Amino acid sequence: MSSDVNKNEWWRSAVIYQIYPRSFADGNGDGMGDLQGVEANLESLKELGVDAVWFSPFMTSPQKDAGYDVSNYKDIDPLFGTLADFDSVLSKAHSLGIRVIVDLVPNHCSEEHPLFQAAVAAGPGSPEREMFHFRDGKGENGELPPNNWQSVFGGPTWTQVPDGQWYLHIFDSSQPDWNWENPLVKEFFDGVFRFWLDRGVDGFRVDVAHALIKEPGLPDVAETSSSMTGSDEEPNDDQAHPHWGQEGVHDIIRGWRRIIEEYDDRAMAAEAWILPLSKMAKWVRPGEYHQAFNFAYLEGKWDASALHKVVDESLEEFGKVEAPSTWVLSNHDVIRHTTRLSYDQVPKQGDGIGPDYPQPDEALGLRRGRAATAFMLGLPGSSYIYQGEELGLPEHTTLEAKFRQDPTFFRTKGERVGRDGCRVPLPWDADAPAFGFNSTGKAWLPQPENFRSYARNQQRGIPGSTLELYKRLLAVRKDFNLGNGELKWHEDLCDDSTLGYENNGVLVVANFAGQVALPSGELLVTTQHDLSVEGVLEADQVAWIKL
Ligand code: TEU
């Protein structure tokens, strides 16, 4: 890392907790989480020890894609509350020393956005249609989509309007893509950025940050794939994709960065499913995003050599552009890592697990999940935690079809069950209605019975619980300033079944199989609460030792 890097920049080392507002806590009892619910429980996040929270979208939305279909970027959806409620959450979070990041969705809006409605009404060739991507269809009467692009959620990326033209949507048909070649779109979003910055937010998580610009002429893709990298195979570094990772995206990012720089201490993170990491690092060059989600890390297996490799590659590639690496294991789009890591092979990202899929080994998943987190939180850089993982919460893998809400489920006629299983309302109290998510017992997705034992009140203050483990990991991480440290592998502890690295005087040892004798030193924290033989680390366990 160059000496120009300012380690005091909070986002370089921050632990950022993702709040999925629909499922965190429900203040008004209607079954849908809300801002009141968040405010009432912010102290528990302070107690956990996170530096910032990132809110998945709470802006006005018909909720066809759980809020990632925005119809008013400058207001709060009544489901979640009001702008006044948001101001109140923001000031309470700040008073607790927690920063607040909001989710911006600039690639597409909702079909109910007034500008899209105006575009549909205005007709072909109008300036209103130029805000989006409208095209005539192929075929004798324009009855075929303009090209062969596939929606991430399944089916074509094109939907026809009554006058015969088609509009582009990389996601659901309810999510028309903005035309970022049009300066009016840029101007519109500059206003959205300023709106939230002026309100006092500390930054943004920017949704599908690698889309936005489409190759002129919208040419067919060579490989039709619904994958976020544009390929079901290993992505080819040299191959340009007509709607993922176009060069023009970077000018847009630099424009936003200039706006953000007018304010103190704000940051933005890219959600860009770009692989390999050498390519993703382009999103965080000086003057662009502050950080980007490390999806190569998220997609890694619980395997010593694979982890060694992805950590090296991350530190190297992000280091080259003076950005911190980030680390992440779970979010609202993927199978929770406590469940995912119990499998050798999992469905493709976003496809989810349903009752017909082989069911997970819950205990194995939890053990590996805790270990994977303990390995991650010792690494230098910034880490993301998804709500509920501090409870060790598993994926809901038996959700019945009738409750499904993810557009993926509907667009693939149930073939891909989708992402609802990681979005289920949190359990707070084992004996309360809806496990304490609210006081009425309503829940927009039903909670499985096994959530009871994971409830926060079953873990708080209980030695060895996952919640206490997370608290301890975060506290030690802070005490030793691990976020700003430097990683050094302990090669004598690195082989096919163990890994050991040092960071700011803390030795992190991970064991993947068999047993390993721990080096001597003060045991700071371990996933293996009931160490049966002192100094021997069992399989799927991690220990942090003070050197
Ligand atoms: O996600 C990007 C994205 O599309 C994938 O993670 C996707 O969820 C998966 O590949 C589906 O199979 C962002 C949001 O995080 C996600 O929740 C939204 O649905 C999506 O953008 C569209 O806004």
Coordinates of C-alpha atoms and ligand atoms in Angstrom, one line a residue:
M1 CA 0.0 0.0 0.0
S2 CA 1.3 3.4 -0.8
S3 CA 2.2 5.9 1.9
D4 CA -0.4 8.3 0.5
V5 CA -3.2 6.1 1.8
N6 CA -5.0 7.8 4.7
K7 CA -5.7 5.1 7.2
N8 CA -8.0 7.3 9.1
E9 CA -10.6 7.1 6.4
W10 CA -13.4 5.2 8.2
W11 CA -14.5 3.1 5.3
R12 CA -11.1 1.5 4.9
S13 CA -11.6 -0.6 8.0
A14 CA -15.3 -0.4 8.8
V15 CA -17.5 -3.3 9.7
I16 CA -20.8 -2.6 7.9
Y17 CA -24.0 -4.3 8.9
Q18 CA -26.6 -4.7 6.2
I19 CA -30.2 -4.0 7.4
Y20 CA -32.8 -5.5 5.1
P21 CA -35.7 -3.2 6.3
R22 CA -38.5 -5.6 5.4
S23 CA -37.1 -8.2 7.9
F24 CA -35.2 -6.5 10.6
A25 CA -37.9 -5.5 13.1
D26 CA -41.5 -4.5 12.7
G27 CA -42.6 -1.5 14.8
N28 CA -46.2 -1.2 13.7
G29 CA -47.1 -4.9 13.6
D30 CA -48.2 -5.1 10.0
G31 CA -45.8 -8.0 9.3
M32 CA -43.4 -5.8 7.3
G33 CA -40.2 -4.5 9.0
D34 CA -40.0 -0.7 9.2
L35 CA -37.9 2.3 10.3
Q36 CA -39.6 2.4 13.7
G37 CA -38.5 -1.1 14.2
V38 CA -34.9 -0.3 13.3
E39 CA -34.8 2.7 15.6
A40 CA -36.1 0.7 18.5
N41 CA -33.3 -1.9 18.1
L42 CA -30.3 0.2 17.1
E43 CA -28.8 -0.3 20.5
S44 CA -28.4 -4.0 19.8
L45 CA -26.2 -3.0 16.8
K46 CA -24.2 -0.7 19.0
E47 CA -23.8 -3.6 21.4
L48 CA -22.7 -5.9 18.5
G49 CA -20.0 -3.4 17.7
V50 CA -20.5 -2.5 14.1
D51 CA -19.3 0.8 12.6
A52 CA -22.0 1.4 10.0
V53 CA -25.3 0.1 8.7
W54 CA -26.3 -0.2 5.1
F55 CA -30.0 -0.1 4.4
S56 CA -31.4 -2.1 1.5
P57 CA -33.8 0.2 -0.3
F58 CA -36.6 1.8 1.6
M59 CA -37.6 4.4 -1.1
T60 CA -41.1 4.5 -2.5
S61 CA -41.7 1.3 -4.5
P62 CA -44.4 -1.0 -5.7
Q63 CA -42.1 -3.7 -4.2
K64 CA -42.1 -6.0 -7.2
D65 CA -38.4 -6.7 -6.4
A66 CA -38.5 -6.0 -2.7
G67 CA -37.7 -2.3 -3.1
Y68 CA -35.1 -2.5 -5.9
D69 CA -37.8 -1.1 -8.1
V70 CA -38.0 2.5 -7.1
S71 CA -40.8 4.9 -8.1
N72 CA -39.6 7.9 -6.1
Y73 CA -35.9 8.1 -5.2
K74 CA -36.5 11.0 -2.7
D75 CA -39.1 9.6 -0.4
I76 CA -39.6 6.6 1.9
D77 CA -42.2 4.0 1.1
P78 CA -45.1 4.2 3.5
L79 CA -44.5 0.5 4.3
F80 CA -41.3 1.6 6.1
G81 CA -42.3 5.0 7.4
T82 CA -41.7 8.6 6.4
L83 CA -38.7 10.9 5.8
A84 CA -39.1 12.1 9.3
D85 CA -38.8 8.5 10.6
F86 CA -35.6 8.2 8.5
D87 CA -34.2 11.5 10.0
S88 CA -34.9 10.2 13.4
V89 CA -33.1 6.8 12.7
L90 CA -30.2 8.7 11.2
S91 CA -29.7 11.0 14.1
K92 CA -30.1 8.2 16.7
A93 CA -27.5 6.1 14.7
H94 CA -25.1 9.0 14.7
S95 CA -25.6 9.6 18.3
L96 CA -24.6 6.0 18.9
G97 CA -21.5 6.4 16.7
I98 CA -23.0 4.3 13.8
R99 CA -22.8 5.6 10.3
V100 CA -25.6 5.2 7.8
I101 CA -25.3 4.1 4.2
V102 CA -28.3 4.0 1.8
D103 CA -28.8 1.9 -1.2
L104 CA -29.2 3.6 -4.6
V105 CA -30.5 1.9 -7.6
P106 CA -29.4 3.8 -10.7
N107 CA -29.6 1.1 -13.4
H108 CA -33.3 0.9 -13.4
C109 CA -36.4 2.2 -11.8
S110 CA -40.0 1.0 -11.3
E111 CA -42.4 0.8 -14.1
E112 CA -44.5 3.1 -11.9
H113 CA -41.8 5.8 -11.9
P114 CA -43.5 9.0 -13.3
L115 CA -40.7 9.4 -15.9
F116 CA -41.3 5.9 -17.2
Q117 CA -45.1 6.3 -17.2
A118 CA -44.5 9.5 -19.2
A119 CA -42.3 7.7 -21.6
V120 CA -44.9 5.0 -22.3
A121 CA -47.6 7.6 -22.7
A122 CA -45.5 9.9 -25.0
G123 CA -45.0 7.3 -27.8
P124 CA -42.2 6.3 -30.1
G125 CA -39.5 8.9 -31.0
S126 CA -40.4 11.2 -28.1
P127 CA -37.8 12.7 -25.8
E128 CA -39.6 11.0 -22.9
R129 CA -38.7 7.6 -24.4
E130 CA -35.1 8.7 -24.7
M131 CA -34.9 8.4 -20.9
F132 CA -35.1 4.6 -21.3
H133 CA -34.2 2.1 -23.9
F134 CA -37.2 1.7 -26.2
R135 CA -36.7 -0.1 -29.6
D136 CA -38.8 -1.5 -32.3
G137 CA -38.9 -5.3 -32.3
K138 CA -37.5 -7.7 -34.9
G139 CA -39.6 -10.0 -37.2
E140 CA -42.0 -9.0 -39.9
N141 CA -44.3 -7.0 -37.5
G142 CA -41.8 -6.2 -34.8
E143 CA -43.2 -9.1 -32.8
L144 CA -39.8 -10.4 -31.6
P145 CA -37.5 -8.8 -29.0
P146 CA -34.9 -6.4 -30.4
N147 CA -32.0 -8.7 -29.3
N148 CA -31.2 -11.9 -27.5
W149 CA -30.3 -10.6 -24.1
Q150 CA -31.5 -12.6 -21.1
S151 CA -32.9 -11.1 -17.9
V152 CA -31.0 -11.9 -14.7
F153 CA -34.3 -13.2 -13.3
G154 CA -35.0 -15.4 -16.4
G155 CA -36.7 -14.7 -19.7
P156 CA -36.0 -12.0 -22.3
T157 CA -34.8 -8.5 -21.2
W158 CA -37.5 -6.9 -23.3
T159 CA -41.2 -6.3 -22.8
Q160 CA -43.6 -4.8 -25.3
V161 CA -45.8 -1.7 -24.7
P162 CA -49.2 -1.4 -26.3
D163 CA -48.0 0.7 -29.3
G164 CA -45.6 -2.2 -30.2
Q165 CA -42.3 -0.9 -29.1
W166 CA -40.2 -2.8 -26.6
Y167 CA -38.3 -1.6 -23.5
L168 CA -35.2 -3.0 -22.0
H169 CA -35.0 -4.4 -18.5
I170 CA -32.0 -6.4 -17.4
F171 CA -34.0 -7.5 -14.3
D172 CA -37.8 -7.9 -14.0
S173 CA -40.2 -6.4 -16.5
S174 CA -41.3 -4.0 -13.7
Q175 CA -37.7 -2.5 -13.7
P176 CA -37.0 -0.5 -16.9
D177 CA -33.4 0.4 -17.5
W178 CA -32.5 4.0 -17.6
N179 CA -30.7 5.3 -20.7
W180 CA -27.4 6.6 -19.2
E181 CA -26.3 8.0 -22.6
N182 CA -29.0 10.7 -22.0
P183 CA -27.5 13.7 -20.0
L184 CA -30.9 14.2 -18.4
V185 CA -30.6 10.8 -16.6
K186 CA -27.2 11.8 -15.3
E187 CA -28.6 15.2 -14.1
F188 CA -31.6 13.4 -12.4
F189 CA -29.3 11.1 -10.4
D190 CA -26.9 13.9 -9.4
G191 CA -30.0 15.4 -7.8
V192 CA -30.7 12.1 -6.0
F193 CA -27.2 11.8 -4.7
R194 CA -27.3 15.3 -3.3
F195 CA -30.7 14.8 -1.8
W196 CA -29.4 12.0 0.5
L197 CA -26.0 13.6 1.1
D198 CA -27.7 16.8 2.2
R199 CA -29.9 14.8 4.6
G200 CA -26.7 13.6 6.2
V201 CA -26.1 10.0 5.1
D202 CA -22.6 8.8 5.2
G203 CA -22.6 7.0 1.9
F204 CA -24.1 4.8 -0.7
R205 CA -24.2 1.2 -1.7
V206 CA -24.8 1.4 -5.4
D207 CA -26.9 -1.4 -7.0
V208 CA -25.6 -3.2 -10.1
A209 CA -22.8 -0.7 -10.4
H210 CA -21.4 -2.5 -13.5
A211 CA -24.5 -2.2 -15.6
L212 CA -25.8 1.3 -16.6
I213 CA -24.0 1.7 -19.9
K214 CA -25.0 -0.5 -22.9
E215 CA -22.9 -1.0 -26.0
P216 CA -24.2 1.2 -28.8
G217 CA -26.5 -0.6 -31.1
L218 CA -27.4 -3.1 -28.4
P219 CA -25.8 -6.1 -30.2
D220 CA -26.7 -9.7 -29.5
V221 CA -24.6 -11.4 -26.8
A222 CA -22.4 -14.3 -27.9
E223 CA -23.4 -16.4 -24.9
T224 CA -27.0 -16.0 -23.5
S225 CA -26.7 -16.2 -19.8
S226 CA -28.7 -14.9 -16.9
S227 CA -25.5 -14.7 -14.8
M228 CA -24.4 -11.4 -13.3
T229 CA -21.0 -11.8 -14.9
G230 CA -22.6 -12.6 -18.3
S231 CA -21.2 -16.1 -18.4
D232 CA -22.0 -19.4 -16.7
E233 CA -18.4 -20.4 -17.3
E234 CA -15.2 -18.7 -16.0
P235 CA -15.5 -15.1 -17.2
N236 CA -13.1 -14.2 -20.0
D237 CA -11.1 -11.2 -19.1
D238 CA -10.8 -9.9 -22.6
Q239 CA -14.3 -10.4 -23.8
A240 CA -16.4 -7.2 -23.6
H241 CA -20.0 -7.8 -22.7
P242 CA -22.7 -5.4 -24.2
H243 CA -24.3 -4.6 -20.8
W244 CA -21.9 -5.6 -18.1
G245 CA -18.8 -3.6 -17.4
Q246 CA -18.8 -1.2 -20.3
E247 CA -16.0 1.4 -20.2
G248 CA -18.4 4.3 -20.1
V249 CA -19.6 3.3 -16.6
H250 CA -16.4 4.7 -15.2
D251 CA -17.1 8.3 -16.3
I252 CA -20.4 8.1 -14.5
I253 CA -18.7 6.8 -11.3
R254 CA -16.1 9.6 -11.5
G255 CA -18.9 12.1 -11.7
W256 CA -20.5 10.8 -8.5
R257 CA -17.2 10.7 -6.8
R258 CA -16.8 14.4 -7.5
I259 CA -20.1 15.1 -5.9
I260 CA -19.3 13.0 -2.8
E261 CA -16.0 14.8 -2.4
E262 CA -17.9 18.1 -1.9
Y263 CA -19.0 16.6 1.4
D264 CA -16.9 15.4 4.3
D265 CA -16.1 11.8 5.0
R266 CA -18.7 10.1 2.8
A267 CA -18.1 6.9 0.8
M268 CA -19.7 4.8 -1.8
A269 CA -19.5 1.0 -2.4
A270 CA -20.1 -0.7 -5.7
E271 CA -22.2 -3.8 -6.1
A272 CA -20.5 -5.0 -9.2
W273 CA -20.5 -8.8 -10.0
I274 CA -17.3 -8.4 -12.0
L275 CA -14.7 -11.2 -12.0
P276 CA -11.8 -11.8 -11.9
L277 CA -10.7 -9.4 -9.1
S278 CA -8.2 -7.7 -11.4
K279 CA -11.1 -6.4 -13.4
M280 CA -13.2 -5.6 -10.3
A281 CA -10.4 -3.4 -9.0
K282 CA -11.0 -1.0 -11.9
W283 CA -14.2 0.1 -10.0
V284 CA -12.2 1.3 -7.0
R285 CA -9.3 3.2 -8.7
P286 CA -8.6 6.6 -7.3
G287 CA -11.5 8.9 -8.1
E288 CA -14.0 6.1 -8.5
Y289 CA -15.8 4.0 -5.8
H290 CA -14.2 3.8 -2.3
Q291 CA -14.8 0.1 -2.1
A292 CA -16.5 -2.8 -3.9
F293 CA -18.1 -6.0 -2.6
N294 CA -15.6 -8.8 -2.9
F295 CA -17.8 -11.4 -4.6
A296 CA -14.9 -13.6 -5.4
Y297 CA -14.5 -14.0 -1.6
L298 CA -18.2 -14.6 -1.1
E299 CA -18.2 -17.3 -3.7
G300 CA -15.2 -19.1 -2.2
K301 CA -15.5 -22.5 -0.6
W302 CA -14.5 -23.4 3.0
D303 CA -11.2 -24.7 1.8
A304 CA -7.7 -23.8 2.9
S305 CA -6.0 -23.4 -0.4
A306 CA -8.9 -21.6 -2.1
L307 CA -9.1 -19.1 0.8
H308 CA -5.4 -18.5 0.8
K309 CA -5.5 -17.8 -2.9
V310 CA -8.5 -15.4 -2.8
V311 CA -7.2 -13.5 0.1
D312 CA -3.8 -13.0 -1.7
E313 CA -5.5 -12.0 -4.9
S314 CA -7.8 -9.6 -3.1
L315 CA -5.1 -7.8 -1.2
E316 CA -2.9 -7.6 -4.2
E317 CA -5.5 -6.4 -6.7
F318 CA -7.2 -3.9 -4.5
G319 CA -3.9 -2.9 -3.0
K320 CA -2.6 -2.0 -6.5
V321 CA -5.3 0.7 -6.8
E322 CA -4.9 1.8 -3.1
A323 CA -8.4 0.6 -2.2
P324 CA -9.1 -1.5 0.9
S325 CA -10.2 -5.0 0.2
T326 CA -13.7 -5.8 1.4
W327 CA -14.8 -9.2 2.7
V328 CA -18.3 -10.5 2.7
L329 CA -20.0 -13.9 3.1
S330 CA -23.8 -13.2 3.0
N331 CA -26.3 -10.7 1.7
H332 CA -30.0 -10.6 0.7
D333 CA -29.2 -12.2 -2.7
V334 CA -27.3 -15.3 -1.7
I335 CA -27.9 -18.4 0.4
R336 CA -26.9 -17.6 4.0
H337 CA -23.3 -18.8 4.5
T338 CA -24.2 -20.9 7.5
T339 CA -26.3 -23.0 5.1
R340 CA -24.2 -22.6 2.0
L341 CA -21.0 -23.9 3.5
S342 CA -22.5 -27.2 4.5
Y343 CA -22.7 -28.2 0.8
D344 CA -19.9 -29.1 -1.6
Q345 CA -22.0 -27.7 -4.5
V346 CA -24.7 -25.1 -4.2
P347 CA -27.2 -23.8 -6.8
K348 CA -26.1 -20.9 -8.9
Q349 CA -26.1 -17.5 -7.1
G350 CA -29.7 -16.2 -6.8
D351 CA -31.4 -19.6 -7.5
G352 CA -31.9 -20.5 -3.9
I353 CA -32.8 -23.7 -2.1
G354 CA -36.3 -25.1 -1.8
P355 CA -37.9 -28.1 -0.2
D356 CA -37.1 -30.3 -3.2
Y357 CA -33.4 -29.7 -2.9
P358 CA -31.3 -32.0 -0.7
Q359 CA -31.6 -30.4 2.8
P360 CA -28.5 -29.0 4.6
D361 CA -26.6 -30.4 7.5
E362 CA -27.5 -27.5 9.9
A363 CA -24.9 -28.3 12.5
L364 CA -22.1 -28.6 10.0
G365 CA -23.2 -25.4 8.3
L366 CA -23.3 -23.5 11.5
R367 CA -19.9 -24.7 12.6
R368 CA -18.3 -23.8 9.3
G369 CA -20.2 -20.5 9.0
R370 CA -18.9 -19.4 12.4
A371 CA -15.4 -20.4 11.5
A372 CA -15.6 -18.6 8.1
T373 CA -16.7 -15.4 9.9
A374 CA -14.0 -15.7 12.5
F375 CA -11.5 -16.1 9.7
M376 CA -12.9 -13.1 7.8
L377 CA -13.1 -10.6 10.6
G378 CA -9.4 -10.9 11.3
L379 CA -8.5 -9.7 7.9
P380 CA -7.4 -6.2 7.2
G381 CA -9.9 -4.1 5.2
S382 CA -13.6 -3.6 5.5
S383 CA -16.1 -6.3 6.3
Y384 CA -19.8 -6.7 5.6
I385 CA -22.2 -8.5 7.9
Y386 CA -25.8 -9.4 6.8
Q387 CA -28.5 -9.1 9.4
G388 CA -29.1 -12.3 11.2
E389 CA -25.7 -13.8 10.6
E390 CA -24.7 -12.6 14.1
L391 CA -27.3 -15.1 15.3
G392 CA -25.9 -17.9 13.1
L393 CA -29.3 -17.9 11.3
P394 CA -29.6 -20.5 8.6
E395 CA -31.4 -20.1 5.2
H396 CA -35.1 -21.0 5.2
T397 CA -34.8 -24.0 2.9
T398 CA -38.4 -25.4 3.1
L399 CA -40.4 -22.3 2.2
E400 CA -43.5 -23.3 0.4
A401 CA -44.1 -22.0 -3.1
K402 CA -47.2 -20.1 -2.1
F403 CA -45.2 -17.7 0.0
R404 CA -42.5 -17.0 -2.6
Q405 CA -42.1 -13.4 -3.6
D406 CA -38.8 -13.2 -5.6
P407 CA -39.5 -12.3 -9.2
T408 CA -36.9 -15.1 -10.1
F409 CA -39.4 -17.7 -8.9
F410 CA -42.2 -16.3 -11.2
R411 CA -40.1 -15.6 -14.2
T412 CA -38.7 -19.2 -14.2
K413 CA -42.1 -20.8 -13.3
G414 CA -40.6 -22.0 -10.1
E415 CA -37.6 -23.7 -11.6
R416 CA -35.3 -21.3 -9.7
V417 CA -36.9 -20.8 -6.3
G418 CA -35.0 -17.5 -5.8
R419 CA -33.8 -15.5 -2.8
D420 CA -36.6 -15.4 -0.3
G421 CA -34.9 -18.0 1.9
C422 CA -32.3 -15.5 3.2
R423 CA -34.8 -12.7 3.6
V424 CA -37.0 -14.1 6.4
P425 CA -37.9 -11.8 9.4
L426 CA -35.4 -12.0 12.2
P427 CA -36.1 -13.8 15.5
W428 CA -35.6 -11.6 18.5
D429 CA -37.5 -13.4 21.3
A430 CA -38.0 -17.2 21.2
D431 CA -41.3 -17.0 23.1
A432 CA -43.0 -14.0 21.5
P433 CA -45.3 -13.8 18.5
A434 CA -43.2 -14.0 15.2
F435 CA -40.3 -14.7 17.5
G436 CA -40.3 -11.0 18.5
F437 CA -40.2 -9.6 15.0
N438 CA -43.3 -7.6 16.1
S439 CA -46.0 -8.0 18.7
T440 CA -48.8 -9.2 16.4
G441 CA -47.2 -12.4 15.0
K442 CA -47.6 -11.3 11.4
A443 CA -44.7 -11.8 9.1
W444 CA -44.4 -11.1 5.3
L445 CA -42.5 -14.4 5.0
P446 CA -43.2 -17.2 7.5
Q447 CA -40.3 -18.0 9.8
P448 CA -39.3 -21.7 10.1
E449 CA -39.6 -23.3 13.5
N450 CA -35.9 -23.7 13.8
F451 CA -35.5 -19.9 14.0
R452 CA -36.7 -20.2 17.7
S453 CA -33.4 -21.5 19.0
Y454 CA -31.5 -18.7 17.1
A455 CA -33.5 -15.9 18.7
R456 CA -31.4 -13.1 20.1
N457 CA -32.7 -13.4 23.6
Q458 CA -31.5 -17.1 23.6
Q459 CA -28.0 -16.0 22.9
R460 CA -27.5 -12.7 24.6
G461 CA -25.0 -13.1 27.4
I462 CA -24.7 -16.8 26.8
P463 CA -21.0 -17.8 26.5
G464 CA -20.3 -19.7 23.3
S465 CA -23.4 -18.4 21.5
T466 CA -22.9 -17.1 18.0
L467 CA -24.0 -13.6 19.1
E468 CA -21.4 -13.5 21.8
L469 CA -18.8 -14.8 19.4
Y470 CA -19.5 -12.0 16.9
K471 CA -19.4 -9.4 19.7
R472 CA -16.1 -10.7 20.9
L473 CA -14.6 -10.9 17.4
L474 CA -15.7 -7.3 16.7
A475 CA -14.4 -6.0 20.0
V476 CA -11.0 -7.7 19.5
R477 CA -10.8 -6.5 15.9
K478 CA -11.3 -3.0 17.1
D479 CA -8.9 -3.2 20.1
F480 CA -6.1 -4.5 17.8
N481 CA -7.1 -2.2 14.9
L482 CA -7.1 -5.2 12.6
G483 CA -9.1 -3.4 9.9
N484 CA -6.0 -1.2 9.3
G485 CA -3.4 -3.9 9.8
E486 CA -1.2 -5.8 7.4
L487 CA -1.6 -9.5 6.7
K488 CA 1.3 -11.9 7.0
W489 CA 0.8 -15.6 6.5
H490 CA 2.4 -18.0 9.0
E491 CA 3.6 -20.5 6.4
D492 CA 4.3 -23.1 9.0
L493 CA 0.6 -23.1 9.8
C494 CA -0.5 -23.1 6.1
D495 CA -1.2 -26.4 4.4
D496 CA -4.1 -28.3 2.9
S497 CA -6.1 -28.4 6.1
T498 CA -4.9 -25.3 8.1
L499 CA -4.3 -21.6 7.6
G500 CA -2.6 -19.2 9.9
Y501 CA -2.1 -15.5 9.4
E502 CA -0.9 -12.6 11.6
N503 CA -2.4 -9.2 11.6
N504 CA -1.3 -6.4 14.1
G505 CA 0.0 -8.9 16.7
V506 CA -3.0 -11.3 16.4
L507 CA -2.5 -14.8 15.0
V508 CA -5.6 -16.2 13.4
V509 CA -5.5 -20.0 13.0
A510 CA -8.2 -21.8 11.0
N511 CA -8.5 -25.6 10.9
F512 CA -10.4 -27.3 8.1
A513 CA -9.9 -31.0 9.0
G514 CA -8.4 -33.2 11.7
Q515 CA -6.9 -31.5 14.7
V516 CA -4.1 -28.9 15.0
A517 CA -2.0 -28.0 18.1
L518 CA -2.2 -24.3 18.7
P519 CA 0.9 -22.3 19.2
S520 CA 1.2 -20.8 22.7
G521 CA -0.1 -17.4 23.5
E522 CA -3.1 -15.8 25.0
L523 CA -6.4 -17.1 23.5
L524 CA -8.3 -13.9 22.5
V525 CA -11.3 -15.5 20.9
T526 CA -12.3 -18.9 19.5
T527 CA -15.2 -20.4 17.7
Q528 CA -14.5 -23.6 19.7
H529 CA -16.1 -22.5 22.9
D530 CA -15.8 -25.9 24.6
L531 CA -12.2 -26.6 23.9
S532 CA -12.1 -30.3 24.8
V533 CA -8.3 -30.7 24.9
E534 CA -6.5 -27.5 25.7
G535 CA -4.5 -26.1 22.8
V536 CA -6.0 -28.4 20.2
L537 CA -8.2 -26.9 17.6
E538 CA -10.8 -29.2 16.1
A539 CA -12.0 -29.2 12.4
D540 CA -14.0 -26.2 11.2
Q541 CA -12.8 -24.1 14.1
V542 CA -10.8 -20.8 14.3
A543 CA -8.8 -19.3 17.1
W544 CA -7.3 -15.8 17.6
I545 CA -4.2 -15.8 19.6
K546 CA -2.3 -12.8 20.9
L547 CA 1.4 -13.0 19.9
Ligands
TEU1 O1 -28.4 -7.4 -7.2 C1 -27.7 -7.7 -8.3 C2 -28.1 -9.0 -8.8 O2 -28.9 -8.9 -9.6 C3 -27.8 -10.4 -8.3 O3 -27.3 -10.5 -7.1 C4 -29.1 -11.1 -8.4 O4 -29.9 -10.9 -7.2 C5 -29.0 -12.5 -8.6 O5 -28.1 -12.7 -9.6 C6 -30.4 -13.0 -9.0 O6 -30.3 -14.2 -9.6 C7 -29.0 -6.2 -7.0 C8 -29.8 -6.4 -5.7 O7 -28.9 -6.7 -4.7 C9 -30.9 -7.3 -5.9 O8 -31.6 -7.6 -4.7 C10 -31.8 -6.8 -6.9 O9 -32.8 -7.7 -7.2 C11 -31.1 -6.5 -8.2 O10 -29.9 -5.8 -8.0 C12 -31.9 -5.7 -9.1 O11 -32.0 -4.4 -8.6

